mmCIF file of C-alpha atoms in Angstrom:
data_model
loop_
_atom_site.group_PDB
_atom_site.id
_atom_site.type_symbol
_atom_site.label_atom_id
_atom_site.label_comp_id
_atom_site.label_asym_id
_atom_site.label_seq_id
_atom_site.Cartn_x
_atom_site.Cartn_y
_atom_site.Cartn_z
ATOM 1 C CA SER A 1442 -20.259 5.995 -11.917
ATOM 2 C CA CYS A 1443 -21.837 3.018 -10.170
ATOM 3 C CA PHE A 1444 -21.370 4.860 -6.871
ATOM 4 C CA PHE A 1445 -23.489 7.761 -8.144
ATOM 5 C CA ILE A 1446 -26.186 5.463 -9.508
ATOM 6 C CA ILE A 1447 -26.458 3.763 -6.129
ATOM 7 C CA ALA A 1448 -26.551 7.176 -4.442
ATOM 8 C CA ARG A 1449 -29.437 8.207 -6.679
ATOM 9 C CA VAL A 1450 -31.340 4.974 -6.068
ATOM 10 C CA THR A 1451 -30.880 5.137 -2.289
ATOM 11 C CA THR A 1452 -31.808 8.807 -1.996
ATOM 12 C CA LEU A 1453 -34.554 9.382 0.514
ATOM 13 C CA SER A 1454 -36.662 12.486 0.114
ATOM 14 C CA LEU A 1455 -39.494 13.462 2.387
ATOM 15 C CA ASP A 1456 -42.421 15.671 1.530
ATOM 16 C CA ASP A 1457 -43.002 18.850 3.488
ATOM 17 C CA GLY A 1458 -44.590 18.195 6.841
ATOM 18 C CA GLU A 1459 -43.361 14.594 7.170
ATOM 19 C CA SER A 1460 -41.342 13.676 10.235
ATOM 20 C CA ASN A 1461 -37.716 12.667 9.941
ATOM 21 C CA VAL A 1462 -36.853 8.993 9.450
ATOM 22 C CA LEU A 1463 -36.338 7.241 12.796
ATOM 23 C CA GLY A 1464 -36.686 10.610 14.523
ATOM 24 C CA VAL A 1465 -33.156 11.751 13.671
ATOM 25 C CA GLY A 1466 -32.117 15.395 13.663
ATOM 26 C CA ASP A 1467 -32.464 17.680 10.672
ATOM 27 C CA GLY A 1468 -28.733 17.486 9.846
ATOM 28 C CA ALA A 1469 -28.770 13.685 9.765
ATOM 29 C CA GLN A 1470 -31.965 13.739 7.692
ATOM 30 C CA LYS A 1471 -30.327 16.028 5.125
ATOM 31 C CA PHE A 1472 -27.421 13.558 4.931
ATOM 32 C CA PHE A 1473 -29.892 10.713 4.348
ATOM 33 C CA GLU A 1474 -31.473 12.711 1.533
ATOM 34 C CA THR A 1475 -28.162 12.967 -0.336
ATOM 35 C CA GLY A 1476 -28.072 9.200 -0.907
ATOM 36 C CA LEU A 1477 -24.394 9.036 0.044
ATOM 37 C CA LEU A 1478 -25.093 6.900 3.105
ATOM 38 C CA GLY A 1479 -26.686 4.171 0.978
ATOM 39 C CA ALA A 1480 -23.917 4.368 -1.596
ATOM 40 C CA LEU A 1481 -21.263 4.177 1.107
ATOM 41 C CA ILE A 1482 -22.845 1.159 2.787
ATOM 42 C CA THR A 1483 -23.329 -0.577 -0.575
ATOM 43 C CA THR A 1484 -19.707 0.083 -1.516
ATOM 44 C CA ILE A 1485 -18.450 -1.306 1.784
ATOM 45 C CA VAL A 1486 -20.615 -4.425 1.498
ATOM 46 C CA ALA A 1487 -19.554 -4.990 -2.125
ATOM 47 C CA SER A 1488 -15.878 -4.597 -1.319
ATOM 48 C CA ILE A 1489 -15.980 -6.950 1.648
ATOM 49 C CA ALA A 1490 -18.018 -9.643 -0.129
ATOM 50 C CA TRP A 1491 -14.959 -10.969 -2.015
ATOM 51 C CA GLN A 1492 -12.940 -11.034 1.199
ATOM 52 C CA LEU A 1493 -15.626 -13.088 2.919
ATOM 53 C CA VAL A 1494 -15.777 -15.560 0.024
ATOM 54 C CA ALA A 1495 -11.988 -15.867 -0.030
ATOM 55 C CA SER A 1496 -11.806 -16.460 3.721
ATOM 56 C CA ALA A 1497 -14.584 -19.060 3.673
ATOM 57 C CA PHE A 1498 -13.261 -20.972 0.628
ATOM 58 C CA PRO A 1499 -9.549 -20.139 0.258
ATOM 59 C CA LEU A 1500 -8.557 -23.066 -1.949
ATOM 60 C CA ALA A 1501 -11.512 -22.691 -4.281
ATOM 61 C CA PHE A 1502 -10.991 -18.952 -4.498
ATOM 62 C CA LEU A 1503 -7.243 -19.109 -5.129
ATOM 63 C CA GLY A 1504 -7.558 -22.099 -7.454
ATOM 64 C CA THR A 1505 -9.381 -20.233 -10.198
ATOM 65 C CA PRO A 1506 -7.291 -19.237 -13.225
ATOM 66 C CA ILE A 1507 -8.508 -15.629 -13.187
ATOM 67 C CA THR A 1508 -7.289 -15.201 -9.607
ATOM 68 C CA TYR A 1509 -3.851 -16.465 -10.598
ATOM 69 C CA VAL A 1510 -3.657 -14.035 -13.523
ATOM 70 C CA LEU A 1511 -4.845 -11.086 -11.423
ATOM 71 C CA LEU A 1512 -2.413 -11.989 -8.649
ATOM 72 C CA ARG A 1513 0.491 -12.052 -11.128
ATOM 73 C CA ILE A 1514 -0.539 -8.673 -12.542
ATOM 74 C CA CYS A 1515 -0.768 -7.164 -9.056
ATOM 75 C CA LEU A 1516 2.593 -8.589 -7.999
ATOM 76 C CA GLY A 1517 4.195 -7.304 -11.196
ATOM 77 C CA LEU A 1518 2.762 -3.840 -10.639
ATOM 78 C CA GLU A 1519 3.965 -3.886 -7.039
ATOM 79 C CA ALA A 1520 7.453 -4.937 -8.154
ATOM 80 C CA THR A 1521 7.742 -1.907 -10.440
ATOM 81 C CA GLY A 1522 7.120 0.476 -7.555
ATOM 82 C CA LEU A 1523 4.607 2.491 -9.565
ATOM 83 C CA ALA A 1524 1.912 1.871 -6.986
ATOM 84 C CA SER A 1525 4.013 3.136 -4.117
ATOM 85 C CA GLY A 1526 2.139 6.364 -3.662
ATOM 86 C CA ALA A 1527 3.365 6.651 -0.095
ATOM 87 C CA TRP A 1528 6.816 7.583 -1.378
ATOM 88 C CA VAL A 1529 5.383 10.454 -3.398
ATOM 89 C CA LEU A 1530 3.354 11.727 -0.454
ATOM 90 C CA ALA A 1531 6.376 11.439 1.848
ATOM 91 C CA SER A 1532 8.524 13.413 -0.570
ATOM 92 C CA ILE A 1533 5.942 16.202 -0.799
ATOM 93 C CA HIS A 1534 5.563 16.263 2.989
ATOM 94 C CA LYS A 1535 9.345 16.416 3.391
ATOM 95 C CA LYS A 1536 9.555 19.494 1.166
ATOM 96 C CA PHE A 1537 6.717 21.330 2.909
ATOM 97 C CA ALA A 1538 7.817 20.444 6.448
ATOM 98 C CA GLY A 1539 11.504 21.164 5.771
ATOM 99 C CA PHE A 1540 12.743 17.828 7.099
ATOM 100 C CA GLN A 1541 16.492 17.198 7.020
ATOM 101 C CA LYS A 1542 18.659 14.126 7.528
ATOM 102 C CA ASP A 1543 18.981 12.726 11.058
ATOM 103 C CA GLU A 1544 22.584 13.884 11.291
ATOM 104 C CA VAL A 1545 21.402 17.500 11.350
ATOM 105 C CA TYR A 1546 19.223 16.883 14.402
ATOM 106 C CA ILE A 1547 21.139 14.281 16.428
ATOM 107 C CA GLY A 1548 24.594 14.172 14.844
ATOM 108 C CA THR A 1549 26.478 11.226 13.385
ATOM 109 C CA ALA A 1550 27.120 8.013 15.286
ATOM 110 C CA GLU A 1551 30.732 9.039 15.836
ATOM 111 C CA GLU A 1552 29.693 12.394 17.278
ATOM 112 C CA ARG A 1553 27.238 10.743 19.654
ATOM 113 C CA ALA A 1554 29.806 8.151 20.772
ATOM 114 C CA ALA A 1555 32.312 10.863 21.756
#
């Protein structure tokens, strides 16, 4: 929801007869008027801010108790395998593409050695 609020705040609308901002084309101007560009830039800056703080002050950042708790939660979630969405996507892709085991395509190691 914050993304949409930022999009609304950063929306740029021109009155009829006004020239486009920075002389861009009409398509780019319509994109500016959606507010998504501002929301996207704000989201990128907000997501990278913590990374910049952590890289500038690693000991201070990792030494806080909340970071330790969040790190333990993330590692526990990763250990369960629930967050491994790549496996789900690979399984779906395998079914649609009709992939088979390597032995079907290139044979077993014994068959190749002969």
